[in-house]
């Protein structure tokens, strides 16, 4: 977390956990609003992440 300029999370509950565990207001925290209902490497999830993160990559 120290080296990150922007932190991406999928849901608001993830944002809340990050804020609790890492007390740093200097980081930009972006909620992607993607439900955390997918398996690891799920093609649909990867597609959604690519679409949501396209402007950042």
XYZ file of N, CA, C and O in Angstrom:
228
model
N 0.817 -1.191 0.000
C 0.000 0.000 0.000
C 0.865 1.261 0.000
O 0.438 2.273 -0.534
N 2.033 1.179 0.566
C 2.883 2.366 0.645
C 3.248 2.907 -0.724
O 3.329 4.106 -0.913
N 3.474 2.033 -1.677
C 3.949 2.466 -2.981
C 2.825 2.796 -3.949
O 3.059 3.386 -4.994
N 1.595 2.423 -3.619
C 0.473 2.614 -4.544
C 0.010 4.070 -4.569
O -0.076 4.728 -3.537
N -0.278 4.560 -5.759
C -0.888 5.879 -5.909
C -2.402 5.759 -5.927
O -3.107 6.631 -5.432
N -2.890 4.672 -6.534
C -4.326 4.420 -6.645
C -4.580 2.984 -6.213
O -3.834 2.077 -6.581
N -5.640 2.793 -5.423
C -6.029 1.461 -4.981
C -7.426 1.186 -5.520
O -8.336 2.000 -5.346
N -7.588 0.043 -6.194
C -8.865 -0.349 -6.773
C -9.479 -1.465 -5.947
O -8.778 -2.409 -5.572
N -10.758 -1.350 -5.679
C -11.504 -2.401 -4.991
C -12.780 -2.659 -5.774
O -13.242 -1.818 -6.534
N -13.341 -3.833 -5.572
C -14.528 -4.200 -6.332
C -15.810 -3.659 -5.715
O -16.724 -3.279 -6.438
N -15.903 -3.654 -4.392
C -17.148 -3.283 -3.721
C -16.876 -2.295 -2.591
O -15.752 -2.160 -2.117
N -17.951 -1.659 -2.134
C -17.843 -0.718 -1.020
C -17.337 -1.391 0.248
O -16.587 -0.789 1.019
N -17.728 -2.654 0.480
C -17.258 -3.338 1.686
C -15.744 -3.537 1.638
O -15.079 -3.495 2.668
N -15.184 -3.708 0.439
C -13.729 -3.812 0.299
C -13.073 -2.466 0.612
O -12.016 -2.415 1.249
N -13.686 -1.404 0.137
C -13.182 -0.053 0.432
C -13.126 0.168 1.937
O -12.123 0.652 2.472
N -14.185 -0.219 2.623
C -14.241 -0.027 4.074
C -13.153 -0.821 4.785
O -12.520 -0.321 5.726
N -12.900 -2.049 4.324
C -11.840 -2.865 4.919
C -10.471 -2.242 4.693
O -9.632 -2.218 5.597
N -10.241 -1.743 3.497
C -8.951 -1.104 3.205
C -8.768 0.117 4.095
O -7.690 0.328 4.669
N -9.807 0.912 4.248
C -9.704 2.109 5.089
C -9.443 1.748 6.544
O -8.712 2.452 7.239
N -10.018 0.645 7.022
C -9.796 0.211 8.401
C -8.376 -0.289 8.611
O -7.752 0.005 9.622
N -7.883 -1.062 7.660
C -6.582 -1.713 7.827
C -5.400 -0.823 7.500
O -4.317 -1.010 8.026
N -5.603 0.128 6.609
C -4.513 0.988 6.175
C -4.940 2.439 6.353
O -5.671 2.979 5.527
N -4.474 3.038 7.402
C -4.859 4.416 7.712
C -4.042 5.374 6.855
O -3.006 5.879 7.265
N -4.498 5.603 5.645
C -3.816 6.545 4.761
C -4.849 7.266 3.915
O -5.498 6.672 3.064
N -5.005 8.529 4.138
C -5.932 9.329 3.353
C -5.286 9.876 2.089
O -5.943 10.511 1.286
N -3.994 9.615 1.922
C -3.294 10.164 0.757
C -3.469 9.287 -0.483
O -3.063 9.678 -1.567
N -4.058 8.119 -0.332
C -4.249 7.215 -1.461
C -5.606 7.456 -2.102
O -6.604 7.661 -1.434
N -5.627 7.413 -3.423
C -6.897 7.485 -4.132
C -7.478 6.085 -4.135
O -6.842 5.122 -4.557
N -8.705 5.958 -3.655
C -9.376 4.668 -3.542
C -10.560 4.658 -4.497
O -11.470 5.472 -4.378
N -10.533 3.746 -5.467
C -11.557 3.683 -6.504
C -12.371 2.406 -6.330
O -11.813 1.307 -6.329
N -13.692 2.557 -6.194
C -14.597 1.418 -6.105
C -15.130 1.142 -7.507
O -15.708 2.017 -8.145
N -14.925 -0.084 -7.985
C -15.312 -0.444 -9.346
C -16.779 -0.857 -9.455
O -17.302 -0.997 -10.559
N -17.432 -1.081 -8.324
C -18.840 -1.503 -8.308
C -19.071 -2.779 -9.104
O -20.000 -2.889 -9.899
N -18.182 -3.734 -8.891
C -18.310 -5.067 -9.476
C -18.548 -6.027 -8.322
O -17.739 -6.096 -7.390
N -19.653 -6.776 -8.349
C -19.922 -7.695 -7.247
C -18.829 -8.759 -7.134
O -18.330 -9.267 -8.140
N -18.465 -9.085 -5.924
C -17.422 -10.075 -5.666
C -18.052 -11.465 -5.618
O -18.026 -12.147 -4.605
N -18.617 -11.879 -6.739
C -19.326 -13.158 -6.847
C -18.688 -14.080 -7.877
O -19.349 -14.992 -8.378
N -17.450 -13.841 -8.228
C -16.820 -14.580 -9.311
C -15.677 -15.438 -8.794
O -15.047 -15.125 -7.786
N -15.398 -16.506 -9.506
C -14.251 -17.351 -9.193
C -12.986 -16.704 -9.766
O -13.059 -15.897 -10.684
N -11.855 -17.105 -9.235
C -10.560 -16.633 -9.702
C -10.423 -16.894 -11.205
O -10.711 -17.987 -11.685
N -10.004 -15.876 -11.931
C -9.786 -15.937 -13.385
C -11.045 -16.212 -14.190
O -10.957 -16.685 -15.329
N -12.197 -15.908 -13.653
C -13.449 -16.067 -14.392
C -13.399 -15.145 -15.611
O -13.144 -13.945 -15.478
N -13.631 -15.671 -16.807
C -13.545 -14.838 -18.017
C -14.483 -13.625 -17.983
O -14.116 -12.546 -18.464
N -15.664 -13.791 -17.431
C -16.602 -12.667 -17.335
C -16.061 -11.584 -16.413
O -16.144 -10.391 -16.710
N -15.469 -11.995 -15.297
C -14.874 -11.038 -14.362
C -13.711 -10.308 -15.017
O -13.580 -9.085 -14.899
N -12.871 -11.033 -15.708
C -11.720 -10.413 -16.384
C -12.188 -9.382 -17.394
O -11.631 -8.284 -17.485
N -13.230 -9.704 -18.122
C -13.790 -8.758 -19.088
C -14.311 -7.505 -18.384
O -14.072 -6.380 -18.834
N -15.006 -7.697 -17.277
C -15.541 -6.553 -16.528
C -14.410 -5.699 -15.953
O -14.479 -4.467 -15.982
N -13.372 -6.341 -15.444
C -12.231 -5.600 -14.895
C -11.509 -4.820 -15.992
O -11.141 -3.661 -15.797
N -11.308 -5.449 -17.135
C -10.669 -4.744 -18.260
C -11.476 -3.528 -18.676
O -10.925 -2.456 -18.945
N -12.789 -3.674 -18.724
C -13.644 -2.547 -19.101
C -13.594 -1.436 -18.059
O -13.493 -0.259 -18.383
N -13.656 -1.815 -16.793
C -13.665 -0.829 -15.708
C -12.312 -0.136 -15.549
O -12.254 1.035 -15.183
N -11.244 -0.863 -15.819
C -9.893 -0.317 -15.605
C -9.265 0.238 -16.873
O -8.151 0.751 -16.827
N -9.984 0.164 -17.985
C -9.435 0.598 -19.270
C -8.829 1.979 -19.253
O -7.745 2.200 -19.791
N -9.480 2.921 -18.630
C -8.954 4.294 -18.604
C -7.734 4.437 -17.699
O -6.995 5.404 -17.805
N -7.531 3.486 -16.797
C -6.408 3.548 -15.859
C -5.167 2.824 -16.385
O -4.065 3.055 -15.896
N -5.383 1.920 -17.331
C -4.248 1.108 -17.816
C -3.626 1.693 -19.048
O -4.158 2.350 -19.823
